[in-house]
Coordinates of C-alpha atoms in Angstrom, one line a residue:
M132 CA 0.0 0.0 0.0
L133 CA 1.3 3.5 -0.8
D134 CA 2.1 6.0 1.9
T135 CA -0.4 8.4 0.4
D136 CA -3.1 5.7 0.8
I137 CA -2.2 5.2 4.5
A138 CA -2.2 9.0 5.0
Y139 CA -5.6 9.2 3.4
I140 CA -7.0 6.5 5.6
A141 CA -5.4 8.1 8.7
G142 CA -7.2 11.3 7.7
L143 CA -10.5 9.5 7.5
F144 CA -9.8 8.0 11.0
D145 CA -9.0 11.4 12.4
G146 CA -12.2 12.9 11.1
E147 CA -14.7 10.1 11.1
A148 CA -13.6 7.1 13.2
Y149 CA -14.2 5.8 16.7
I150 CA -11.0 4.3 18.0
G151 CA -11.4 2.9 21.5
I152 CA -11.8 0.1 23.9
K153 CA -15.1 -1.8 24.3
R154 CA -15.8 -3.2 27.7
S155 CA -18.1 -6.2 27.9
K156 CA -19.9 -7.4 31.0
A157 CA -18.8 -10.3 33.1
Y158 CA -21.6 -12.8 32.5
K159 CA -21.8 -15.1 35.5
C160 CA -23.9 -17.6 33.5
T161 CA -20.8 -18.4 31.3
G162 CA -18.5 -18.5 34.3
R163 CA -16.7 -15.3 33.4
K164 CA -16.0 -13.3 36.6
N165 CA -14.3 -10.3 35.0
P166 CA -15.3 -7.8 32.3
G167 CA -13.6 -8.1 28.9
Y168 CA -11.8 -5.3 27.2
H169 CA -11.5 -5.2 23.4
A170 CA -9.7 -3.0 20.9
R171 CA -12.2 -1.5 18.4
I172 CA -12.1 0.7 15.3
Q173 CA -15.3 1.8 13.7
I174 CA -16.2 4.2 10.9
R175 CA -19.6 5.2 9.7
M176 CA -20.1 7.1 6.5
V177 CA -22.6 7.5 3.8
D178 CA -19.9 7.2 1.2
E179 CA -19.5 3.5 0.5
D180 CA -16.4 3.9 -1.8
A181 CA -14.4 5.3 1.1
I182 CA -15.4 2.5 3.4
K183 CA -14.8 -0.1 0.8
F184 CA -11.3 1.4 0.1
I185 CA -10.4 1.0 3.8
A186 CA -11.7 -2.6 4.0
E187 CA -9.9 -3.6 0.8
N188 CA -6.6 -2.1 1.9
L189 CA -6.6 -2.8 5.6
G190 CA -8.8 -5.8 6.0
G191 CA -11.7 -5.9 8.4
W192 CA -15.3 -5.8 7.2
Y193 CA -18.1 -3.4 6.5
F194 CA -21.8 -3.5 6.2
K195 CA -24.8 -1.3 5.2
E196 CA -26.9 0.1 8.0
T197 CA -30.5 1.2 7.5
P198 CA -31.1 5.0 7.7
H199 CA -31.9 6.3 11.2
T200 CA -34.6 8.7 9.8
K201 CA -37.4 8.2 7.4
N202 CA -35.7 10.0 4.5
G203 CA -32.1 9.4 5.6
R204 CA -29.3 8.0 3.5
P205 CA -27.9 4.6 4.4
L206 CA -24.7 4.4 6.4
F207 CA -21.9 2.1 5.7
C208 CA -20.0 0.9 8.7
Y209 CA -16.4 -0.4 8.8
Q210 CA -15.2 -2.4 11.8
A211 CA -12.1 -4.0 13.0
S212 CA -11.2 -5.3 16.5
E213 CA -8.6 -7.0 18.5
Q214 CA -5.5 -8.1 16.5
R215 CA -6.7 -6.6 13.2
A216 CA -7.4 -3.3 14.9
E217 CA -3.9 -3.4 16.5
N218 CA -2.3 -4.0 13.1
I219 CA -4.3 -1.2 11.5
L220 CA -3.5 1.3 14.3
K221 CA 0.2 0.5 14.0
T222 CA 0.0 1.2 10.3
V223 CA -1.7 4.5 10.5
L224 CA -0.2 5.8 13.8
P225 CA 2.6 7.9 12.2
Y226 CA -0.1 9.8 10.2
L227 CA -2.7 10.3 12.9
R228 CA -3.0 13.8 14.5
V229 CA -6.3 14.1 16.2
K230 CA -6.7 10.5 17.4
K231 CA -3.1 9.7 18.0
R232 CA -3.4 9.6 21.8
V233 CA -6.4 7.4 21.8
A234 CA -4.7 5.0 19.3
E235 CA -1.7 4.8 21.5
T236 CA -3.9 4.0 24.5
V237 CA -5.6 1.1 22.6
L238 CA -2.1 -0.2 21.6
Q239 CA -1.1 -0.1 25.3
L240 CA -4.2 -2.3 26.0
R241 CA -3.1 -4.8 23.3
E242 CA 0.5 -4.9 24.8
L243 CA -1.0 -5.5 28.3
Q244 CA -3.2 -8.3 26.9
K245 CA -0.1 -10.1 25.5
Q246 CA 1.1 -10.3 29.1
S247 CA -2.3 -11.4 30.4
A248 CA -1.3 -15.0 31.3
Q249 CA 0.9 -13.8 34.1
Y250 CA -2.1 -12.1 35.7
R251 CA -4.4 -15.1 35.5
T252 CA -3.7 -16.2 39.1
K253 CA -6.7 -15.3 41.2
I254 CA -8.5 -18.5 42.4
T255 CA -12.3 -18.0 42.3
G256 CA -13.3 -21.6 43.1
Y257 CA -12.6 -25.2 42.3
R258 CA -14.0 -27.8 40.0
N259 CA -13.6 -31.5 39.7
F260 CA -11.7 -32.6 36.6
P261 CA -11.5 -36.3 35.6
N262 CA -8.5 -37.5 33.7
Q263 CA -8.5 -40.2 31.0
Y264 CA -8.2 -43.0 33.7
G265 CA -11.2 -41.7 35.7
T266 CA -9.2 -40.2 38.5
V267 CA -10.8 -37.0 39.6
R268 CA -8.7 -34.0 40.5
K269 CA -9.8 -30.8 42.1
V270 CA -8.5 -27.9 39.9
P271 CA -8.7 -24.2 40.6
N272 CA -10.8 -21.8 38.5
L273 CA -8.4 -19.0 37.6
S274 CA -9.4 -15.4 36.9
Y275 CA -7.4 -12.3 36.3
T276 CA -6.0 -10.4 39.3
D277 CA -7.7 -7.2 40.5
E278 CA -4.5 -5.4 39.5
Y279 CA -4.9 -6.5 35.8
I280 CA -8.5 -5.6 35.7
E281 CA -7.7 -2.2 37.2
M282 CA -5.0 -1.6 34.5
C283 CA -7.4 -2.6 31.7
N284 CA -10.1 -0.4 33.2
A285 CA -7.8 2.6 33.5
L286 CA -7.0 2.3 29.8
Y287 CA -10.7 2.0 29.0
E288 CA -11.5 5.1 31.1
R289 CA -8.7 7.1 29.4
C290 CA -10.1 6.2 25.9
K291 CA -13.5 7.2 27.1
E292 CA -12.2 10.6 28.2
L293 CA -10.2 11.1 25.0
N294 CA -13.3 10.3 23.0
K295 CA -15.6 12.5 25.0
V296 CA -17.8 14.8 22.9
G297 CA -18.9 18.2 23.9
T298 CA -17.9 20.6 26.6
S299 CA -17.6 20.3 30.4

């Protein structure tokens, strides 16, 4: 991809994109004790050609949304998350101006997540686990430490503040 194409896409990101961290709830029914944190890029525009250009050059996917008003034009929405969002942000980061700090914050989350195994040490209970010979062992259910969740949440809150719209 040409540098001018990357710069063009970075300009679209600066003007039209949401770059941030999505926090998902901890659903007890699935056994998840902690919220999840996910890198996310999203752009909504009425110009399909611009959205299609981004998807074709950076990967990810896009879809058509129905208009929000009776006579409104359809919106085209591009999305990328997790590893793909990380790769895209690393590509456009040198060209970003307006959203550079929020992109750097999202990349900090991704770096922290690469170290997440060392933070999965909090025992939240035990379960019986039979091996292939029928012997049952009691194994711990491990969750992330409070420290790790606090670090993820701090990055989430920073993104939220950087993406804040309006005054006050």
